[in-house]
């Protein structure tokens, strides 16, 4: 019996990429590949790249080079690039990085097994030719569902699975749907609501390589969530480029409001989290559902980016400091313990010192739980890259350092405000040295800090524990489990 082909998936970037990797893993396993965790134990290492900003692109190149170094020293015979950077640059990436044995775009995902087998056999798979994916779908959202049926959309593309699927591998959402294989045993998993984006932020290239916005059908999202619950998942995080637009191409912009209670009702799911929300698209009904639905956490990942009106207009965005603070006041009036995070760009072309000070005013009043700060840099193919009033690199670096220091102080202060609160902690790791660590409702995976429990006898990964916050460690919380104390008193 011939030895099974082995493949390792190395994932960089955001939660959307993690979902894509699990879809690729499902396709490959269904076609007979053996999934292995480490690249040096695989015949082929597939690197799911990120193409968002320069730092992410550098990390992707480094990961490809690192995997390439394994060739000739172990089992690894080939290294293949997929994901956003591969989709965005295609042939240019292949020419600049000959160490990659293949550069595959989203259109290659449906036959990923065949592509990898050809590469392993010494054959040639032509590098992906990039194209503006916004032009593949109609301008009108209402016309996209039918038109999108023949277009490669990671997380959407229909697959006819084999009759007999390996254990733990199932269609994520029906008899003709993306296959998915979990790549870790954590109690949290992301679920795609949609892909692509219709916004035209002047600094962002994502729509050009992810395409226009297209929603997944609610039944698909529900079925995938049920399947994940069967795999032991306790928390799902809904992801897309813009969750506030969900349903607009299905004829109902308020579809998220009706879907969330259904997801929260899935047996085994203890927590539903929504990420990637646009402040300009927030509506009262959505706030009500996010703050008033059992098992849907009052968590707001709001993409503010800046708060000075002039900078926001140049970014092709909307709002200002006072309107943003008003939005936060509305949220906290309904859910005082709500978690809020956001990202900001400093040094945008034309940003004045007064604009920067206005951004500081917003941050000082916003009481955010987590803050990401980035210095502006040109992204090829974006409108902002053509702007003339660029700031000197030294000015951008200085403002980045200033705002980063302020952000660190503010999130630490916000954590201290939570001392005395009762939080629901999802246990994610239990270690003899590190102790028991998890996350509260206001903390998303990997980005927003964590909660260290002061005791954890008998606790296991995936358990939800009520705890009282007794201290902080920067953005992280220290909490005393109340349930364990009650059990000890009995």
Coordinates of C-alpha atoms in Angstrom, one line a residue:
X1 CA 0.0 0.0 0.0
X2 CA 1.6 3.3 -1.0
X3 CA 2.5 5.8 1.7
X4 CA 0.0 8.6 2.1
X5 CA 1.0 12.1 0.9
X6 CA 1.5 14.5 3.8
X7 CA 0.8 18.2 4.0
X8 CA 1.2 20.9 6.6
X9 CA -0.7 24.2 6.6
X10 CA 1.1 27.2 8.0
X11 CA -1.3 30.1 8.5
X12 CA -0.5 33.8 8.8
X13 CA -2.8 36.8 9.2
X14 CA -6.4 37.1 10.4
X15 CA -9.1 34.8 11.5
X16 CA -10.5 34.7 8.0
X17 CA -7.3 33.1 6.8
X18 CA -7.6 30.5 9.6
X19 CA -11.0 29.5 8.3
X20 CA -9.6 29.3 4.7
X21 CA -6.8 27.0 6.0
X22 CA -9.4 24.7 7.6
X23 CA -11.3 24.6 4.4
X24 CA -8.2 23.7 2.5
X25 CA -7.4 21.0 5.1
X26 CA -10.9 19.6 4.6
X27 CA -10.5 19.4 0.9
X28 CA -7.1 17.8 1.1
X29 CA -8.0 15.2 3.7
X30 CA -11.1 14.2 1.8
X31 CA -8.8 13.5 -1.2
X32 CA -6.6 11.3 0.8
X33 CA -3.9 13.6 2.1
X34 CA -2.6 13.1 5.7
X35 CA -2.5 16.4 7.6
X36 CA 0.5 16.9 9.8
X37 CA 1.2 19.8 12.2
X38 CA 4.9 20.5 11.4
X39 CA 6.2 21.5 8.0
X40 CA 9.3 19.3 8.4
X41 CA 7.1 16.2 8.7
X42 CA 5.2 17.0 5.5
X43 CA 5.9 16.3 1.8
X44 CA 4.5 19.7 1.0
X45 CA 4.2 22.8 3.2
X46 CA 1.3 25.1 2.2
X47 CA 1.8 28.7 3.5
X48 CA -1.4 30.6 3.8
X49 CA -0.1 34.2 3.4
X50 CA -1.3 37.6 4.5
X51 CA -1.1 40.5 2.0
X52 CA -2.6 43.3 4.1
X53 CA 0.4 45.5 5.2
X54 CA 4.1 45.5 4.8
X55 CA 4.8 43.8 8.1
X56 CA 2.4 41.0 7.3
X57 CA 3.8 40.5 3.9
X58 CA 7.3 40.3 5.3
X59 CA 6.1 37.7 7.8
X60 CA 4.7 35.7 4.9
X61 CA 7.9 35.8 2.9
X62 CA 9.9 34.8 6.0
X63 CA 7.5 31.8 6.6
X64 CA 8.0 30.7 3.0
X65 CA 11.8 31.0 3.2
X66 CA 11.8 29.1 6.5
X67 CA 9.7 26.3 5.0
X68 CA 12.0 26.3 2.0
X69 CA 15.1 25.8 4.3
X70 CA 13.6 22.4 5.3
X71 CA 13.9 21.0 1.8
X72 CA 16.8 18.6 1.6
X73 CA 17.0 18.2 5.4
X74 CA 13.8 16.3 6.1
X75 CA 10.7 15.1 4.4
X76 CA 9.7 18.4 2.9
X77 CA 9.9 18.4 -0.9
X78 CA 7.9 21.4 -1.9
X79 CA 6.7 24.8 -0.5
X80 CA 3.5 26.4 -1.9
X81 CA 2.1 29.9 -1.3
X82 CA -1.6 30.4 -1.1
X83 CA -3.8 33.1 0.6
X84 CA -4.0 36.9 0.2
X85 CA -0.4 37.7 -0.7
X86 CA -0.4 34.9 -3.4
X87 CA -3.8 36.1 -4.7
X88 CA -2.7 39.8 -4.7
X89 CA 0.8 39.4 -6.4
X90 CA 0.7 36.0 -8.1
X91 CA 3.3 35.8 -10.9
X92 CA 5.2 38.8 -9.4
X93 CA 5.6 36.9 -6.1
X94 CA 6.7 33.7 -8.0
X95 CA 9.4 35.7 -9.9
X96 CA 10.6 37.5 -6.8
X97 CA 10.5 34.4 -4.6
X98 CA 11.7 31.4 -6.7
X99 CA 12.0 29.4 -3.5
X100 CA 8.3 28.9 -3.6
X101 CA 7.5 25.8 -5.8
X102 CA 4.0 27.2 -6.5
X103 CA 2.0 30.3 -6.1
X104 CA -1.7 29.5 -6.1
X105 CA -4.7 31.9 -6.0
X106 CA -8.3 31.4 -4.8
X107 CA -9.3 30.0 -8.2
X108 CA -6.9 27.0 -7.5
X109 CA -8.6 26.1 -4.2
X110 CA -11.2 23.8 -5.7
X111 CA -8.5 21.5 -7.1
X112 CA -5.9 22.2 -4.4
X113 CA -5.1 18.4 -4.2
X114 CA -4.4 18.2 -7.9
X115 CA -2.2 21.3 -7.9
X116 CA -0.1 20.0 -5.0
X117 CA 0.2 16.5 -6.6
X118 CA 1.4 18.0 -9.8
X119 CA 4.0 20.1 -8.0
X120 CA 5.2 17.1 -5.9
X121 CA 5.5 15.1 -9.1
X122 CA 7.8 17.7 -10.6
X123 CA 5.2 19.2 -12.9
X124 CA 4.6 22.8 -13.5
X125 CA 1.6 24.7 -12.2
X126 CA 1.4 28.2 -13.7
X127 CA 1.6 30.9 -11.1
X128 CA -1.7 32.7 -10.4
X129 CA -2.4 35.7 -12.6
X130 CA -3.8 38.5 -10.4
X131 CA -7.0 40.3 -11.4
X132 CA -9.3 42.9 -9.7
X133 CA -11.8 40.6 -8.0
X134 CA -14.3 43.5 -7.6
X135 CA -15.0 43.2 -11.3
X136 CA -16.1 39.5 -11.0
X137 CA -19.5 40.3 -9.4
X138 CA -22.3 42.7 -10.4
X139 CA -22.2 46.2 -8.8
X140 CA -25.7 45.6 -7.4
X141 CA -25.5 43.4 -4.3
X142 CA -29.0 42.0 -5.1
X143 CA -27.6 40.4 -8.3
X144 CA -24.5 38.8 -6.7
X145 CA -25.8 35.5 -5.2
X146 CA -26.7 34.0 -8.5
X147 CA -23.7 35.5 -10.3
X148 CA -21.3 34.3 -7.6
X149 CA -22.1 30.6 -8.0
X150 CA -19.3 30.1 -10.5
X151 CA -16.7 32.3 -8.8
X152 CA -14.1 31.1 -6.4
X153 CA -15.0 32.5 -3.0
X154 CA -13.1 30.9 0.0
X155 CA -15.7 29.8 2.5
X156 CA -18.5 29.7 -0.1
X157 CA -17.4 27.5 -3.0
X158 CA -19.6 24.4 -3.3
X159 CA -17.8 21.1 -3.1
X160 CA -19.3 17.6 -3.7
X161 CA -17.8 15.6 -0.9
X162 CA -17.0 11.9 -1.1
X163 CA -19.8 9.6 0.1
X164 CA -17.6 8.3 3.0
X165 CA -15.8 11.1 4.9
X166 CA -13.0 10.5 7.4
X167 CA -14.0 10.9 11.1
X168 CA -14.2 14.5 12.2
X169 CA -14.5 15.8 8.6
X170 CA -17.8 16.9 7.4
X171 CA -19.4 19.4 5.0
X172 CA -19.5 22.6 7.0
X173 CA -23.0 23.5 5.8
X174 CA -24.8 20.9 3.8
X175 CA -24.5 18.3 1.1
X176 CA -22.7 20.7 -1.3
X177 CA -20.6 23.0 0.8
X178 CA -17.0 23.7 1.8
X179 CA -15.4 20.9 3.7
X180 CA -13.7 21.9 6.9
X181 CA -11.2 20.2 9.1
X182 CA -10.3 21.8 12.5
X183 CA -6.6 22.3 12.7
X184 CA -6.5 22.7 16.5
X185 CA -8.4 21.5 19.5
X186 CA -9.2 24.9 21.0
X187 CA -12.8 25.6 22.3
X188 CA -13.1 28.6 20.0
X189 CA -13.5 28.8 16.2
X190 CA -14.2 31.4 13.6
X191 CA -17.2 31.2 11.2
X192 CA -17.3 33.2 8.0
X193 CA -20.4 35.4 7.5
X194 CA -19.3 36.8 4.2
X195 CA -16.3 37.6 2.1
X196 CA -15.2 40.7 0.3
X197 CA -15.9 44.4 0.9
X198 CA -17.8 47.1 -0.9
X199 CA -16.2 50.0 1.0
X200 CA -13.6 52.0 -0.8
X201 CA -11.3 53.2 2.0
X202 CA -8.5 55.0 0.3
X203 CA -5.7 53.2 2.3
X204 CA -7.0 49.6 1.8
X205 CA -6.3 47.2 -1.0
X206 CA -8.3 44.3 0.4
X207 CA -11.4 44.6 -1.9
X208 CA -9.2 44.4 -5.0
X209 CA -8.0 40.8 -4.1
X210 CA -10.9 39.6 -1.9
X211 CA -13.6 41.0 -4.2
X212 CA -17.0 42.6 -3.6
X213 CA -19.1 41.8 -0.6
X214 CA -21.1 38.6 -0.7
X215 CA -23.0 37.0 2.2
X216 CA -23.2 33.3 3.1
X217 CA -26.7 32.1 3.5
X218 CA -27.9 31.9 7.1
X219 CA -28.6 28.1 6.9
X220 CA -25.0 27.6 5.9
X221 CA -23.7 29.6 8.8
X222 CA -26.1 27.8 11.2
X223 CA -25.1 24.3 9.9
X224 CA -21.4 25.1 10.2
X225 CA -21.9 26.3 13.8
X226 CA -23.8 23.1 14.6
X227 CA -21.0 21.0 13.2
X228 CA -18.4 23.0 15.2
X229 CA -20.4 22.5 18.3
X230 CA -20.2 18.7 17.7
X231 CA -16.4 19.1 17.5
X232 CA -16.4 20.6 21.0
X233 CA -16.3 24.3 20.1
X234 CA -17.9 26.5 22.9
X235 CA -17.4 29.9 21.3
X236 CA -17.8 31.0 17.7
X237 CA -16.5 34.3 16.3
X238 CA -18.3 35.6 13.2
X239 CA -15.8 37.1 10.8
X240 CA -15.8 38.8 7.4
X241 CA -14.4 42.0 6.1
X242 CA -17.5 43.9 7.3
X243 CA -20.1 42.1 9.4
X244 CA -22.4 45.1 9.6
X245 CA -23.2 44.7 5.8
X246 CA -24.3 41.1 6.3
X247 CA -27.5 40.3 4.4
X248 CA -27.6 43.3 2.1
X249 CA -27.2 41.0 -1.0
X250 CA -29.7 38.6 0.4
X251 CA -32.4 41.3 0.6
X252 CA -32.3 42.0 4.3
X253 CA -29.7 44.3 5.8
X254 CA -31.0 43.3 9.3
X255 CA -30.4 39.6 8.8
X256 CA -27.6 39.6 11.4
X257 CA -30.1 40.7 14.0
X258 CA -32.3 37.6 13.4
X259 CA -29.4 35.2 12.9
X260 CA -27.6 35.9 16.1
X261 CA -30.3 34.5 18.5
X262 CA -30.4 31.3 16.3
X263 CA -26.7 30.8 16.6
X264 CA -26.8 31.4 20.3
X265 CA -29.5 28.7 20.5
X266 CA -27.2 26.0 19.0
X267 CA -26.7 23.1 21.5
X268 CA -23.2 23.3 23.0
X269 CA -22.4 26.8 22.0
X270 CA -21.9 29.0 25.1
X271 CA -20.7 32.2 23.5
X272 CA -21.2 34.0 20.1
X273 CA -18.9 36.9 19.2
X274 CA -19.2 39.3 16.3
X275 CA -16.0 41.0 14.9
X276 CA -15.3 43.6 12.3
X277 CA -18.1 46.2 12.7
X278 CA -18.2 49.5 10.8
X279 CA -19.1 52.4 13.0
X280 CA -20.9 54.2 10.2
X281 CA -23.1 51.2 9.6
X282 CA -24.1 50.5 13.3
X283 CA -27.9 50.6 13.8
X284 CA -30.0 50.6 16.9
X285 CA -31.5 47.1 16.3
X286 CA -28.0 45.6 16.0
X287 CA -26.8 47.2 19.2
X288 CA -29.9 45.9 21.0
X289 CA -29.3 42.3 19.8
X290 CA -25.5 42.5 20.7
X291 CA -26.2 43.9 24.2
X292 CA -29.4 42.0 25.0
X293 CA -29.2 38.5 23.7
X294 CA -28.2 35.6 26.0
X295 CA -24.9 34.0 24.9
X296 CA -24.3 36.8 22.4
X297 CA -21.5 38.8 24.0
X298 CA -21.6 42.6 24.1
X299 CA -18.4 42.9 22.2
X300 CA -17.8 45.7 19.7
X301 CA -14.8 45.4 17.3
X302 CA -15.4 48.9 15.8
X303 CA -13.2 50.0 12.9
X304 CA -12.7 53.7 13.8
X305 CA -9.2 54.2 12.1
X306 CA -9.2 57.9 13.1
X307 CA -11.5 60.5 14.6
X308 CA -10.4 63.8 13.0
X309 CA -13.1 64.6 10.3
X310 CA -10.6 65.8 7.7
X311 CA -8.5 62.7 8.0
X312 CA -11.6 60.4 7.9
X313 CA -12.8 62.1 4.7
X314 CA -9.4 61.6 3.1
X315 CA -9.7 58.0 4.1
X316 CA -13.2 57.8 2.4
X317 CA -14.8 57.2 5.8
X318 CA -17.3 58.9 8.0
X319 CA -17.7 60.2 11.5
X320 CA -15.9 62.3 14.0
X321 CA -14.8 62.3 17.7
X322 CA -18.1 63.4 19.2
X323 CA -20.2 61.0 17.1
X324 CA -18.0 58.1 17.9
X325 CA -18.1 58.9 21.6
X326 CA -21.9 59.1 21.4
X327 CA -22.0 55.7 19.8
X328 CA -19.9 54.3 22.7
X329 CA -22.2 56.0 25.2
X330 CA -25.2 54.4 23.6
X331 CA -23.6 50.9 23.8
X332 CA -22.5 51.3 27.4
X333 CA -25.9 52.6 28.5
X334 CA -27.3 49.2 27.4
X335 CA -24.3 47.1 28.5
X336 CA -21.9 48.9 31.0
X337 CA -19.4 46.0 30.8
X338 CA -19.3 45.8 27.0
X339 CA -15.9 45.2 25.4
X340 CA -14.7 47.6 22.7
X341 CA -11.6 47.4 20.6
X342 CA -10.4 49.3 17.5
X343 CA -7.4 50.0 15.2
X344 CA -6.0 53.4 14.2
X345 CA -3.7 54.7 11.5
X346 CA -1.4 57.7 12.4
X347 CA 0.5 59.7 9.9
X348 CA -2.0 59.5 7.1
X349 CA -1.3 61.9 4.2
X350 CA -2.4 65.4 5.2
X351 CA -2.7 64.6 8.9
X352 CA -1.9 67.8 10.9
X353 CA -0.8 68.1 14.5
X354 CA -4.3 69.3 15.3
X355 CA -5.7 66.1 13.7
X356 CA -3.4 64.0 15.8
X357 CA -4.4 65.8 19.0
X358 CA -8.1 65.2 18.0
X359 CA -7.4 61.5 17.8
X360 CA -5.8 61.6 21.2
X361 CA -8.9 63.4 22.5
X362 CA -11.0 60.6 21.3
X363 CA -8.9 57.8 22.7
X364 CA -8.8 59.6 26.1
X365 CA -12.6 59.6 26.2
X366 CA -13.3 56.2 24.6
X367 CA -12.2 53.8 27.3
X368 CA -11.3 51.1 24.8
X369 CA -10.3 47.6 26.0
X370 CA -7.8 47.0 23.2
X371 CA -6.2 49.4 20.8
X372 CA -4.1 48.6 17.7
X373 CA -2.0 51.4 16.3
X374 CA -0.3 51.5 12.8
X375 CA 1.9 54.0 11.1
X376 CA 0.7 54.9 7.6
X377 CA 2.6 53.4 4.7
X378 CA 1.6 53.4 1.0
X379 CA -0.1 50.3 -0.3
X380 CA 0.2 49.9 -4.1
X381 CA -3.0 50.1 -5.9
X382 CA -4.8 52.3 -3.3
X383 CA -6.0 55.8 -3.7
X384 CA -4.0 57.1 -0.8
X385 CA -0.8 56.0 -2.4
X386 CA -1.4 58.7 -5.1
X387 CA -1.9 61.5 -2.5
X388 CA 0.7 64.2 -2.6
X389 CA 0.7 65.5 0.9
X390 CA 2.7 62.7 2.5
X391 CA 4.2 63.2 5.9
X392 CA 7.9 62.6 6.5
X393 CA 8.7 59.1 7.8
X394 CA 10.2 60.6 10.9
X395 CA 7.0 62.4 11.7
X396 CA 5.0 59.2 11.2
X397 CA 7.4 57.3 13.4
X398 CA 7.2 59.9 16.2
X399 CA 3.4 60.0 16.1
X400 CA 3.2 56.2 16.1
X401 CA 5.5 56.0 19.1
X402 CA 3.5 58.7 21.0
X403 CA 0.1 57.1 20.3
X404 CA 1.4 53.6 21.1
X405 CA 2.6 54.8 24.5
X406 CA -0.8 56.4 25.1
X407 CA -2.7 53.3 24.0
X408 CA -0.7 51.1 26.3
X409 CA -1.5 53.4 29.3
X410 CA -5.2 53.7 28.4
X411 CA -5.8 49.9 27.9
X412 CA -4.1 49.3 31.3
X413 CA -6.3 51.9 32.9
X414 CA -9.4 50.3 31.3
X415 CA -8.3 46.9 32.7
X416 CA -8.0 48.4 36.2
X417 CA -11.6 49.7 35.9
X418 CA -12.7 46.1 35.7
X419 CA -11.3 45.2 39.1
X420 CA -14.3 44.1 41.1
X421 CA -16.4 43.0 38.1
X422 CA -17.7 39.5 37.7
X423 CA -16.6 38.0 34.4
X424 CA -17.5 34.8 32.5
X425 CA -14.1 33.1 31.6
X426 CA -13.8 30.5 28.9
X427 CA -10.9 28.3 30.0
X428 CA -8.4 27.9 27.1
X429 CA -5.3 26.5 28.6
X430 CA -4.4 24.6 31.8
X431 CA -0.7 24.4 32.5
X432 CA 1.3 23.5 35.6
X433 CA 3.6 26.5 35.3
X434 CA 1.3 29.0 33.6
X435 CA -1.8 28.0 35.6
X436 CA -5.3 28.4 34.2
X437 CA -5.8 31.0 31.5
X438 CA -8.9 32.0 29.5
X439 CA -10.8 35.0 28.2
X440 CA -13.7 37.1 29.3
X441 CA -16.6 38.2 27.2
X442 CA -14.9 41.5 26.4
X443 CA -11.8 39.7 25.0
X444 CA -11.5 38.3 21.5
X445 CA -8.9 35.5 20.8
X446 CA -5.3 36.6 20.4
X447 CA -6.0 40.4 20.2
X448 CA -7.5 41.6 23.4
X449 CA -5.6 40.2 26.4
X450 CA -6.6 37.3 28.6
X451 CA -7.7 36.4 32.2
X452 CA -5.4 34.4 34.5
X453 CA -7.4 32.6 37.2
X454 CA -5.9 32.5 40.7
X455 CA -6.9 28.9 41.2
X456 CA -8.1 26.2 38.9
X457 CA -8.3 22.8 40.6
X458 CA -10.4 20.5 38.5
X459 CA -10.8 23.0 35.7
X460 CA -10.6 21.8 32.1
X461 CA -10.2 23.5 28.7
X462 CA -13.6 24.6 27.4
X463 CA -15.2 25.1 30.7
X464 CA -17.0 28.4 31.3
X465 CA -16.2 29.8 34.8
X466 CA -17.6 32.8 36.7
X467 CA -14.9 34.8 38.3
X468 CA -14.3 38.0 40.1
X469 CA -11.5 40.4 38.8
X470 CA -9.0 41.0 41.6
X471 CA -6.1 42.5 39.8
X472 CA -4.5 43.4 36.5
X473 CA -1.2 42.7 34.6
X474 CA -1.2 45.4 31.9
X475 CA -4.2 44.7 29.6
X476 CA -4.6 41.2 31.2
X477 CA -6.9 40.5 34.2
X478 CA -6.3 38.4 37.3
X479 CA -9.6 36.8 38.5
X480 CA -10.7 34.5 41.4
X481 CA -13.1 31.8 40.3
X482 CA -16.3 32.0 42.3
X483 CA -17.6 28.6 41.3
X484 CA -14.6 26.8 42.8
X485 CA -14.9 28.8 46.0
X486 CA -18.5 27.9 46.3
X487 CA -17.8 24.2 45.6
X488 CA -15.1 24.2 48.3
X489 CA -17.5 25.7 50.9
X490 CA -20.1 22.9 50.4

